[in-house]
Coordinates of C-alpha atoms in Angstrom, one line a residue:
Chain A
M1 CA 87.4 70.8 73.7
S2 CA 85.9 69.4 70.6
Q3 CA 86.2 72.7 68.9
T4 CA 90.0 72.9 69.4
L5 CA 90.3 69.3 68.2
K6 CA 88.4 70.2 65.0
K7 CA 90.6 73.2 64.5
R8 CA 93.8 71.2 64.9
R9 CA 92.6 68.5 62.4
G10 CA 91.8 71.2 59.9
E11 CA 95.0 73.3 60.3
Q12 CA 97.9 71.1 60.9
P13 CA 98.2 69.0 57.8
T14 CA 97.9 72.0 55.5
Q15 CA 100.5 74.0 57.4
R16 CA 103.0 71.1 57.6
H17 CA 103.1 70.5 53.9
I18 CA 103.7 74.0 52.7
P19 CA 107.1 74.2 51.1
L20 CA 109.6 76.6 52.7
S21 CA 109.8 79.0 49.8
M22 CA 106.0 79.5 49.9
R23 CA 106.1 80.1 53.7
F24 CA 108.8 82.7 53.1
K25 CA 106.7 84.4 50.6
R26 CA 103.8 84.5 53.0
V27 CA 106.0 86.1 55.6
L28 CA 107.2 88.7 53.1
R29 CA 103.6 89.5 52.1
A30 CA 102.7 90.2 55.7
W31 CA 105.6 92.6 56.2
Q32 CA 103.2 95.4 57.1
L33 CA 101.8 93.4 60.0
Y34 CA 105.4 92.9 61.3
V35 CA 106.0 96.6 61.0
L36 CA 102.9 97.2 63.2
L37 CA 104.1 94.6 65.7
A38 CA 107.7 96.0 65.7
P39 CA 107.3 98.6 68.4
A40 CA 105.9 96.1 70.9
L41 CA 108.5 93.5 70.0
V42 CA 111.4 96.0 70.4
Y43 CA 109.9 96.9 73.7
V44 CA 109.8 93.4 75.1
A45 CA 113.3 92.7 73.6
L46 CA 114.8 95.7 75.3
F47 CA 112.9 95.9 78.6
K48 CA 111.9 92.2 79.2
Y49 CA 114.3 89.9 77.5
W50 CA 117.4 91.8 77.9
P51 CA 116.9 92.0 81.7
M52 CA 116.1 88.3 81.6
Y53 CA 119.3 87.7 79.8
G54 CA 121.0 89.8 82.5
V55 CA 119.7 87.6 85.3
Q56 CA 122.9 85.5 84.9
I57 CA 124.6 88.2 87.0
A58 CA 122.9 86.4 89.9
F59 CA 125.6 83.7 89.3
R60 CA 128.4 86.2 88.7
N61 CA 130.1 89.0 90.4
Y62 CA 128.8 91.8 88.3
N63 CA 130.9 94.8 87.3
P64 CA 129.9 97.4 84.8
I65 CA 133.0 97.0 82.6
D66 CA 132.6 93.3 81.9
G67 CA 128.8 93.5 81.7
F68 CA 126.2 90.8 82.0
S69 CA 128.0 88.0 80.3
G70 CA 131.6 88.9 81.0
S71 CA 131.7 89.3 84.8
P72 CA 133.4 86.5 86.7
W73 CA 131.4 83.4 87.5
V74 CA 130.7 82.7 91.1
G75 CA 128.1 79.9 90.9
L76 CA 125.7 79.9 93.8
D77 CA 127.7 82.1 96.1
N78 CA 125.2 84.9 96.1
F79 CA 122.3 82.6 96.9
V80 CA 124.3 81.0 99.7
R81 CA 125.1 84.4 101.1
F82 CA 121.4 85.3 101.1
I83 CA 120.3 82.1 102.7
N84 CA 123.0 82.5 105.4
S85 CA 122.3 86.2 106.0
Y86 CA 120.5 87.1 109.2
Q87 CA 117.8 88.9 107.2
F88 CA 116.8 85.7 105.3
G89 CA 114.3 84.3 107.8
Q90 CA 112.8 87.6 108.5
V91 CA 112.5 88.8 104.9
I92 CA 111.0 85.5 103.7
G93 CA 108.7 85.4 106.8
N94 CA 107.4 88.9 106.2
T95 CA 106.8 88.3 102.6
L96 CA 104.8 85.1 103.2
W97 CA 102.9 86.8 106.0
I98 CA 101.7 89.6 103.7
A99 CA 101.0 87.2 100.9
V100 CA 99.0 84.8 103.0
L101 CA 97.0 87.6 104.7
G102 CA 96.3 89.0 101.2
L103 CA 94.9 85.6 100.1
V104 CA 92.9 84.8 103.2
I105 CA 91.5 88.3 103.9
A106 CA 91.8 90.5 100.8
F107 CA 90.9 87.9 98.3
P108 CA 87.4 86.8 99.6
V109 CA 86.1 90.3 100.3
P110 CA 85.4 91.3 96.7
I111 CA 83.5 88.0 96.2
I112 CA 81.3 88.7 99.3
L113 CA 80.8 92.2 98.2
A114 CA 79.7 91.1 94.7
L115 CA 77.3 88.5 96.1
V116 CA 75.7 91.2 98.3
V117 CA 75.6 93.9 95.6
N118 CA 74.0 91.3 93.3
Q119 CA 71.1 91.1 95.8
L120 CA 70.1 94.7 95.3
Q121 CA 66.8 95.3 93.6
S122 CA 67.4 98.9 92.5
E123 CA 69.6 99.2 89.5
R124 CA 70.5 102.8 90.4
F125 CA 71.6 102.0 93.9
K126 CA 73.6 99.1 92.5
K127 CA 75.4 101.3 90.1
F128 CA 76.0 104.0 92.8
T129 CA 77.4 101.4 95.2
Q130 CA 79.7 100.1 92.5
T131 CA 81.0 103.5 91.6
V132 CA 81.7 104.5 95.2
L133 CA 83.2 101.2 96.2
Y134 CA 85.7 101.2 93.3
S135 CA 86.7 104.8 93.3
P136 CA 89.6 104.3 95.7
A137 CA 91.3 102.2 93.1
F138 CA 92.0 105.4 91.2
I139 CA 93.9 107.0 94.0
S140 CA 97.6 106.5 93.7
T141 CA 99.5 104.3 96.1
V142 CA 101.5 107.3 97.2
V143 CA 98.4 109.2 98.2
V144 CA 96.8 106.2 99.9
V145 CA 99.9 105.8 102.0
G146 CA 99.9 109.5 102.6
I147 CA 96.3 109.3 103.9
M148 CA 97.4 106.5 106.2
F149 CA 100.1 108.6 107.6
V150 CA 97.8 111.6 108.3
L151 CA 94.8 109.6 109.6
L152 CA 96.9 107.3 111.8
S153 CA 99.2 110.0 113.1
P154 CA 99.6 109.5 116.9
R155 CA 99.3 113.3 117.6
S156 CA 96.6 114.5 115.3
G157 CA 95.3 111.5 113.4
M158 CA 91.6 110.9 113.2
V159 CA 91.9 107.3 114.2
N160 CA 93.8 108.2 117.3
N161 CA 91.3 110.9 118.1
I162 CA 88.6 108.2 118.2
I163 CA 90.8 106.0 120.4
K164 CA 91.4 108.9 122.8
L165 CA 87.7 109.7 122.8
T166 CA 86.9 106.2 124.0
G167 CA 89.6 106.5 126.7
G168 CA 92.4 104.6 125.1
E169 CA 96.0 105.4 124.6
P170 CA 97.1 106.7 121.2
I171 CA 98.8 104.2 119.0
F172 CA 101.8 105.0 116.8
F173 CA 100.5 102.8 114.0
M174 CA 103.2 103.5 111.3
G175 CA 106.0 103.1 113.8
T176 CA 104.9 99.8 115.4
P177 CA 105.9 96.5 113.6
E178 CA 102.8 94.7 115.0
W179 CA 100.6 97.2 113.2
F180 CA 102.2 97.0 109.8
R181 CA 100.4 93.9 108.6
P182 CA 96.9 94.9 109.7
V183 CA 97.2 98.4 108.3
Y184 CA 98.6 97.0 105.1
V185 CA 95.8 94.5 104.6
I186 CA 93.0 96.7 105.7
S187 CA 94.1 99.5 103.4
D188 CA 94.5 96.9 100.6
V189 CA 90.9 95.9 101.0
W190 CA 89.8 99.5 101.3
Q191 CA 91.5 100.5 98.0
N192 CA 91.0 97.4 95.8
A193 CA 88.0 95.3 96.9
G194 CA 85.6 97.5 95.0
F195 CA 87.5 97.2 91.7
S196 CA 88.0 93.5 92.0
M197 CA 84.3 93.1 92.7
I198 CA 83.4 94.2 89.1
V199 CA 84.7 91.0 87.5
Y200 CA 82.6 88.8 89.9
L201 CA 79.6 91.0 89.3
A202 CA 79.9 90.4 85.6
A203 CA 80.1 86.7 86.2
L204 CA 77.1 86.8 88.4
A205 CA 75.1 88.7 85.7
S206 CA 75.7 85.9 83.3
I207 CA 74.1 83.3 85.5
D208 CA 70.8 82.0 84.0
P209 CA 68.0 83.8 85.8
S210 CA 65.7 80.8 85.3
L211 CA 67.8 78.9 87.8
H212 CA 66.8 81.4 90.4
E213 CA 63.1 81.2 89.3
A214 CA 63.1 77.5 89.6
A215 CA 64.8 77.6 93.0
K216 CA 62.2 80.2 94.2
V217 CA 59.4 77.9 93.1
D218 CA 61.0 75.1 95.1
G219 CA 61.0 77.3 98.1
A220 CA 64.7 78.1 98.4
S221 CA 65.6 81.0 100.7
K222 CA 67.7 83.9 99.5
F223 CA 70.7 82.6 101.3
Q224 CA 70.3 79.1 99.9
R225 CA 70.1 80.6 96.4
V226 CA 73.3 82.5 96.9
R227 CA 75.0 79.4 98.3
H228 CA 73.8 76.9 95.7
I229 CA 73.3 79.0 92.5
D230 CA 75.4 82.2 92.7
L231 CA 78.5 80.8 94.3
P232 CA 78.9 77.7 92.1
G233 CA 78.1 79.9 89.1
I234 CA 81.1 82.1 89.7
T235 CA 83.5 79.4 91.0
P236 CA 85.4 79.1 87.7
V237 CA 86.1 82.8 87.7
I238 CA 87.1 82.6 91.4
T239 CA 89.5 79.7 90.6
I240 CA 91.2 81.6 87.7
L241 CA 91.6 84.8 89.7
F242 CA 92.9 82.8 92.6
I243 CA 95.5 81.2 90.5
L244 CA 96.4 84.6 89.0
A245 CA 96.7 86.0 92.6
I246 CA 99.0 83.1 93.5
G247 CA 101.1 83.8 90.4
S248 CA 101.8 87.3 91.5
L249 CA 101.7 86.5 95.2
L250 CA 105.2 87.5 96.0
N251 CA 105.2 90.6 93.8
V252 CA 102.1 92.6 94.5
G253 CA 102.1 95.4 96.9
F254 CA 105.8 96.0 96.8
E255 CA 105.5 99.7 96.2
K256 CA 103.0 100.1 99.0
A257 CA 105.2 98.2 101.4
L258 CA 108.1 100.4 100.5
L259 CA 106.1 103.5 101.0
M260 CA 104.8 102.3 104.4
Q261 CA 108.3 101.5 105.6
T262 CA 109.6 103.5 108.5
D263 CA 112.8 102.9 110.4
L264 CA 110.6 101.7 113.3
N265 CA 108.5 99.1 111.5
L266 CA 111.3 97.6 109.4
S267 CA 111.2 94.3 111.3
A268 CA 107.8 93.6 109.8
S269 CA 107.8 95.6 106.6
E270 CA 111.0 94.5 105.0
I271 CA 109.9 92.0 102.3
I272 CA 111.9 90.3 99.6
Q273 CA 111.3 93.0 97.1
T274 CA 112.0 95.9 99.3
Y275 CA 115.2 94.1 100.5
V276 CA 116.2 93.8 96.8
Y277 CA 115.7 97.5 96.4
H278 CA 117.7 98.4 99.4
A279 CA 120.6 96.0 98.8
G280 CA 120.6 96.4 95.1
L281 CA 119.9 100.0 94.2
Q282 CA 120.8 101.8 97.4
Q283 CA 123.9 99.8 98.3
A284 CA 124.8 98.8 94.7
Q285 CA 125.2 95.1 95.5
F286 CA 123.9 94.2 92.0
S287 CA 124.7 90.5 91.8
Y288 CA 123.6 89.8 95.3
S289 CA 120.3 91.5 95.0
A290 CA 119.7 90.1 91.5
A291 CA 120.1 86.6 93.1
I292 CA 117.5 87.4 95.7
G293 CA 115.2 88.7 92.9
L294 CA 115.7 85.5 91.0
F295 CA 115.0 83.5 94.1
N296 CA 111.7 85.4 94.4
S297 CA 110.7 84.9 90.8
I298 CA 111.4 81.1 90.9
L299 CA 109.5 80.7 94.2
N300 CA 106.6 82.6 92.5
L301 CA 106.7 80.5 89.4
A302 CA 106.8 77.3 91.4
L303 CA 103.7 78.4 93.4
L304 CA 101.8 79.3 90.2
V305 CA 102.6 75.9 88.5
T306 CA 101.7 74.0 91.7
F307 CA 98.4 75.7 92.2
N308 CA 97.5 75.5 88.5
W309 CA 98.2 71.8 88.7
I310 CA 96.0 71.4 91.7
A311 CA 93.2 73.3 90.0
R312 CA 93.5 71.1 87.0
R313 CA 93.5 68.0 89.1
T314 CA 90.3 69.1 90.8
Q315 CA 88.7 69.5 87.4
Q316 CA 87.5 73.0 87.7
A317 CA 89.4 75.5 85.7
S318 CA 93.0 76.3 85.0
L319 CA 95.2 78.7 83.1
W320 CA 96.6 76.1 80.8
Chain B
M1 CA 70.2 93.3 105.2
A2 CA 72.1 93.7 101.9
V3 CA 71.4 97.4 101.9
I4 CA 72.6 98.0 105.4
L5 CA 75.8 96.0 104.8
L6 CA 76.5 98.0 101.7
L7 CA 75.7 101.3 103.3
L8 CA 78.3 100.4 106.0
A9 CA 80.8 99.5 103.2
I10 CA 80.2 102.8 101.4
A11 CA 80.6 104.7 104.7
A12 CA 83.9 102.9 105.3
V13 CA 85.2 103.9 101.9
V14 CA 83.9 107.4 101.8
Y15 CA 84.4 108.7 105.4
P16 CA 88.3 108.7 105.3
L17 CA 88.2 110.6 102.1
Y18 CA 85.5 113.0 103.3
F19 CA 87.5 113.5 106.5
V20 CA 90.6 114.4 104.5
L21 CA 88.5 116.9 102.5
I22 CA 87.1 118.7 105.6
A23 CA 90.4 118.5 107.4
S24 CA 92.1 120.3 104.5
I25 CA 90.1 123.4 105.2
S26 CA 89.9 123.2 109.0
D27 CA 92.0 125.1 111.5
P28 CA 94.8 122.6 112.3
N29 CA 94.4 123.3 116.1
Q30 CA 90.9 122.0 115.9
I31 CA 92.2 118.8 114.1
Y32 CA 94.8 118.3 116.9
E33 CA 92.2 118.6 119.6
G34 CA 89.9 116.2 117.8
N35 CA 87.0 118.5 117.1
V36 CA 86.7 117.8 113.4
W37 CA 84.3 115.0 112.7
F38 CA 81.6 115.8 110.2
F39 CA 82.1 119.5 109.4
P40 CA 85.1 121.7 108.9
Q41 CA 86.0 123.8 112.0
G42 CA 87.5 127.3 111.8
I43 CA 87.7 127.3 108.1
T44 CA 91.1 128.3 106.6
F45 CA 92.6 127.9 103.1
E46 CA 96.1 128.3 104.3
G47 CA 97.0 124.7 103.3
Y48 CA 95.9 125.3 99.7
Q49 CA 97.7 128.7 99.6
R50 CA 100.9 127.0 100.6
I51 CA 100.6 124.3 98.0
F52 CA 100.0 126.8 95.3
G53 CA 102.9 128.8 96.4
D54 CA 105.2 125.7 96.4
I55 CA 107.4 125.6 93.3
R56 CA 108.0 121.8 93.7
I57 CA 104.3 121.1 93.3
W58 CA 104.0 123.1 90.1
Q59 CA 107.2 121.6 88.7
G60 CA 106.0 118.1 89.6
L61 CA 102.6 118.8 88.1
G62 CA 104.3 120.0 84.9
N63 CA 106.5 116.9 84.7
T64 CA 103.5 114.6 85.4
F65 CA 101.6 116.2 82.5
L66 CA 104.5 115.7 80.2
Y67 CA 105.2 112.1 81.2
T68 CA 101.5 111.2 81.1
I69 CA 101.0 112.6 77.6
V70 CA 104.2 111.2 76.1
G71 CA 103.9 107.9 78.0
T72 CA 100.2 107.4 77.1
A73 CA 100.9 108.2 73.4
I74 CA 103.7 105.7 73.2
S75 CA 101.9 102.9 75.1
V76 CA 98.6 103.3 73.3
T77 CA 100.3 103.4 69.8
A78 CA 102.5 100.4 70.5
I79 CA 99.6 98.4 72.0
L80 CA 97.0 99.1 69.3
C81 CA 99.4 98.4 66.5
G82 CA 100.9 95.3 68.1
A83 CA 97.6 93.9 69.2
Y84 CA 96.0 94.3 65.8
A85 CA 98.9 92.4 64.1
L86 CA 98.5 89.7 66.7
S87 CA 94.8 89.5 66.2
R88 CA 95.3 88.6 62.5
K89 CA 94.9 84.9 62.0
D90 CA 97.0 85.1 58.8
L91 CA 100.0 86.5 60.6
P92 CA 102.7 84.0 60.0
G93 CA 104.3 82.8 63.3
R94 CA 101.4 84.3 65.3
K95 CA 101.4 81.6 68.0
F96 CA 105.1 81.9 68.5
L97 CA 105.0 85.7 68.6
M98 CA 102.1 85.6 71.1
L99 CA 104.2 83.2 73.3
I100 CA 107.0 85.7 73.3
F101 CA 104.7 88.2 75.0
I102 CA 103.0 85.7 77.3
I103 CA 106.3 84.4 78.8
T104 CA 107.0 87.9 80.1
M105 CA 103.8 87.6 82.3
F106 CA 105.2 84.7 84.2
F107 CA 108.9 85.5 84.4
D108 CA 110.8 88.7 84.4
G109 CA 114.3 89.7 84.9
G110 CA 113.7 91.6 88.1
L111 CA 114.3 95.1 89.4
I112 CA 118.1 95.0 89.3
T113 CA 118.7 93.9 85.8
K114 CA 115.9 96.3 84.6
Y115 CA 117.8 99.1 86.3
L116 CA 121.1 98.1 84.7
V117 CA 119.5 97.8 81.3
V118 CA 118.1 101.3 81.5
R119 CA 121.4 102.5 82.7
D120 CA 123.2 100.8 79.8
L121 CA 120.7 102.4 77.4
G122 CA 121.8 105.8 78.7
M123 CA 118.3 106.7 79.9
L124 CA 119.0 107.3 83.6
N125 CA 117.8 110.7 84.7
T126 CA 115.8 111.2 81.5
M127 CA 112.1 111.2 80.8
W128 CA 112.5 108.0 78.8
A129 CA 113.4 106.0 81.9
V130 CA 110.0 107.0 83.3
V131 CA 108.0 106.5 80.2
L132 CA 109.5 103.5 78.4
P133 CA 110.2 100.6 80.8
G134 CA 106.6 99.9 81.6
A135 CA 105.1 101.0 78.2
V136 CA 103.6 97.8 76.9
G137 CA 101.6 95.8 79.4
V138 CA 101.0 92.3 78.1
W139 CA 97.6 92.2 79.8
N140 CA 96.5 95.3 77.9
L141 CA 97.9 93.8 74.7
I142 CA 95.7 90.8 75.3
I143 CA 92.6 92.9 76.0
A144 CA 93.2 94.9 72.8
R145 CA 93.8 91.7 70.7
S146 CA 90.6 90.1 72.0
F147 CA 88.7 93.3 71.2
F148 CA 90.0 93.2 67.6
E149 CA 89.3 89.5 67.2
Q150 CA 85.8 90.0 68.3
S151 CA 84.9 93.2 66.6
I152 CA 86.7 93.2 63.2
P153 CA 85.3 90.5 61.0
D154 CA 87.6 88.9 58.4
E155 CA 85.1 89.6 55.7
L156 CA 85.5 93.3 56.2
R157 CA 89.3 93.0 55.5
E158 CA 88.8 90.7 52.6
A159 CA 86.4 93.2 51.0
A160 CA 88.8 96.1 51.7
Q161 CA 91.7 94.1 50.2
I162 CA 89.7 93.6 47.0
D163 CA 89.2 97.3 46.9
G164 CA 93.0 97.7 47.0
A165 CA 93.6 98.6 50.7
N166 CA 96.8 97.3 52.2
D167 CA 97.2 96.4 55.9
F168 CA 98.3 99.9 56.9
T169 CA 95.4 101.7 55.2
F170 CA 92.9 99.1 56.5
F171 CA 94.3 99.5 60.0
L172 CA 94.2 103.3 59.9
K173 CA 91.0 103.9 58.0
M174 CA 88.8 100.9 59.1
V175 CA 90.1 99.3 62.2
L176 CA 90.8 102.4 64.3
P177 CA 87.6 104.2 63.6
L178 CA 85.7 101.0 64.5
S179 CA 87.6 100.7 67.8
K180 CA 86.9 104.0 69.5
S181 CA 85.8 102.4 72.7
L182 CA 88.9 100.4 72.9
I183 CA 91.1 103.4 72.2
M184 CA 89.3 105.3 75.0
L185 CA 89.8 102.5 77.4
M186 CA 93.5 102.2 76.6
I187 CA 94.0 105.9 76.9
M188 CA 92.3 106.0 80.2
I189 CA 94.2 103.0 81.6
H190 CA 97.5 104.6 80.7
V191 CA 96.6 108.1 81.8
V192 CA 95.6 106.8 85.3
A193 CA 98.7 104.5 85.5
N194 CA 101.1 107.3 84.3
W195 CA 99.5 109.9 86.6
N196 CA 99.8 107.6 89.6
S197 CA 103.2 106.0 89.1
F198 CA 106.1 107.0 91.2
F199 CA 108.5 104.0 91.4
D200 CA 110.3 104.2 88.1
A201 CA 110.8 107.9 88.7
L202 CA 112.2 107.1 92.2
I203 CA 114.8 104.6 90.9
F204 CA 115.7 106.2 87.6
L205 CA 115.6 110.0 88.2
N206 CA 118.0 111.8 90.6
D207 CA 117.3 115.4 89.5
D208 CA 114.6 117.0 91.7
S209 CA 113.5 119.2 88.8
K210 CA 112.4 116.1 86.8
Y211 CA 110.4 114.5 89.6
P212 CA 106.7 113.8 88.7
L213 CA 104.0 114.9 91.1
Q214 CA 103.7 111.6 92.8
L215 CA 107.4 111.5 93.8
V216 CA 107.1 115.1 95.1
L217 CA 104.1 114.0 97.1
R218 CA 105.9 111.1 98.5
N219 CA 108.7 113.2 99.7
I220 CA 106.4 115.7 101.3
L221 CA 103.6 113.5 102.5
I222 CA 105.5 110.4 103.6
Q223 CA 109.1 111.5 104.1
S224 CA 107.8 114.6 105.9
D225 CA 110.1 116.9 104.1
I226 CA 108.7 120.3 105.2
S227 CA 111.5 122.5 104.1
S228 CA 109.2 124.8 102.3
T229 CA 107.4 126.0 105.4
G230 CA 110.2 128.4 106.0
T231 CA 110.8 128.1 109.7
T232 CA 114.4 127.6 110.7
G233 CA 115.1 127.2 114.3
G234 CA 113.1 129.5 116.4
D235 CA 111.2 128.7 119.6
V236 CA 109.2 125.6 120.4
A237 CA 105.9 127.4 119.9
S238 CA 106.6 128.5 116.4
Y239 CA 108.0 125.1 115.6
A240 CA 104.8 123.5 116.7
A241 CA 102.8 125.9 114.7
A242 CA 104.9 125.3 111.6
Q243 CA 104.3 121.6 112.1
R244 CA 100.6 122.0 112.3
I245 CA 100.6 124.1 109.1
A246 CA 102.6 121.3 107.5
E247 CA 100.0 118.8 108.6
L248 CA 97.3 120.9 107.1
T249 CA 99.3 121.2 103.9
K250 CA 99.3 117.4 103.7
Y251 CA 95.5 117.2 103.8
A252 CA 95.3 119.8 101.1
M253 CA 97.8 118.1 99.0
I254 CA 96.0 114.8 99.1
V255 CA 92.8 116.6 98.0
V256 CA 94.5 118.4 95.1
S257 CA 96.4 115.4 93.8
S258 CA 93.5 112.9 93.8
L259 CA 90.6 115.3 92.9
P260 CA 91.3 115.4 89.1
L261 CA 90.9 111.6 88.7
M262 CA 88.0 111.5 91.2
I263 CA 86.1 114.1 89.2
A264 CA 86.8 112.3 85.9
L265 CA 85.8 108.9 87.3
P266 CA 82.1 109.0 86.5
F267 CA 83.0 109.7 82.9
M268 CA 85.5 107.0 82.7
Q269 CA 83.5 104.4 84.6
K270 CA 81.7 102.9 81.6
H271 CA 84.9 102.2 79.8
F272 CA 86.7 100.7 82.8
T273 CA 83.9 98.3 83.5
K274 CA 83.9 97.3 79.9
G275 CA 87.7 96.7 80.0
A276 CA 87.4 94.6 83.1
L277 CA 84.9 92.5 81.3
I278 CA 86.9 92.0 78.1
G279 CA 89.7 90.9 80.4
A280 CA 87.4 88.6 82.3
V281 CA 86.0 87.0 79.2
K282 CA 89.6 86.3 78.1
S283 CA 90.6 84.7 81.3

């Protein structure tokens, strides 16, 4: 805090009183830096800001000849159509389900893993565990979903062989709507928990060891030390990552959901983004699906702002 | 306690992968009957033979190599140059420029307008549609910028400037040689991302011969497109046999496609942990 204040006091007056001509000269002198920045700037202009500009087609009836800004204006028609469509409730519901399950189940697992791994005495075993647990993060989504399909196959899958062995009836996991969410979340944990764990482990490593020494002297048990030293020590990191998770809540996992979709599980697997893909790119309803996409982005942004506000109010940590 | 818990976790992560590995060289009939658990049964390499005889796989692999190399080169160049410029405190308009990038983290135009832009640029069904739309990740830009801020002292630049170096020469001759670990990290992040990506190819390419490996895999593994097995019609028994072979091919395909990265992992690990840490420090 005090540091940023000092900086401001030092910088602002000088910057404000520079005459325009001198500022211009400064910009000219830095031309090489702008050249270095140019590729990245061109990139965001073309692939980020141009599409953002194009979002106005959500309020228009897009046709390729008139383009983004020339197509006829239709106001909120596309949004109204989405809200009144029979898929609306289902698609929103499915999206929220996946998102909430992700936060409640997939978010805490890496924290718990990190706390447990942090208990290990042997550095070598620690490192080994880390490597093994995070290796699935490098497998592509396509292959992970491919693995699901072969292992969960009702005829030959390993999981169903176990079920048959214990006398149960084989389950057609990928073709049953009720199984979509559990499979989705479990595979998410399987693939990503290890990688997410690394950040928490780093935070744990930066906790002052003398705290543990002191607690040990005072007779604190292992569990008490985890509870009262480790956990509070990484709470700021948890908060930040939680806000970030909220910020991309409605976006993550879209590719996996799309890959896991079968005609049979559609009633649980159709989420906002896959719906946008189907309606927009497969049926070429550009304006309608752009409106749905925009609806999704706004919802997402609102969630992010809200949670960041809550985090700031509760005095812990926030993004801004 | 901790050790037992983690051994269970390790088993849960490893066993599915191990199973796929042994299933890929097992007799498919043994898999169907549930006899394969810890060791391959009735060893056969037919699955692998079929993969290596499948032109689509080779084509996909070739395309993936091309896209990965070109995509990584573009991304890493743009990110390193851009991040260095943004790391310079004397860059006029630095805060505003940074904001331009940050905004895109919180709001984006969405899938549809991205598609329309790529179409308007005339990139549909070309390599550029796969390689460019995701080229510069803001998160990576921030990681690289923090790295430069922390590891390239201002004094070094001032000294070089006195010796007559301009920004280009300083960047090329001093900054880049001092940033080898960052460059390695960036290359690896993008190699993995390019190697594994399929979605841009799915929406932007419609020519089979341009499909990257992941899209070929998706069509075979998930969409169960088994046209290459070569059985048309015939009796039920031969159909069932063909299907079992197809299943076997899937196991082999999973192994072949993920093995390269798995083998490279121990070598990349150091850099990735470091990257996760730079990111964490920043957040």
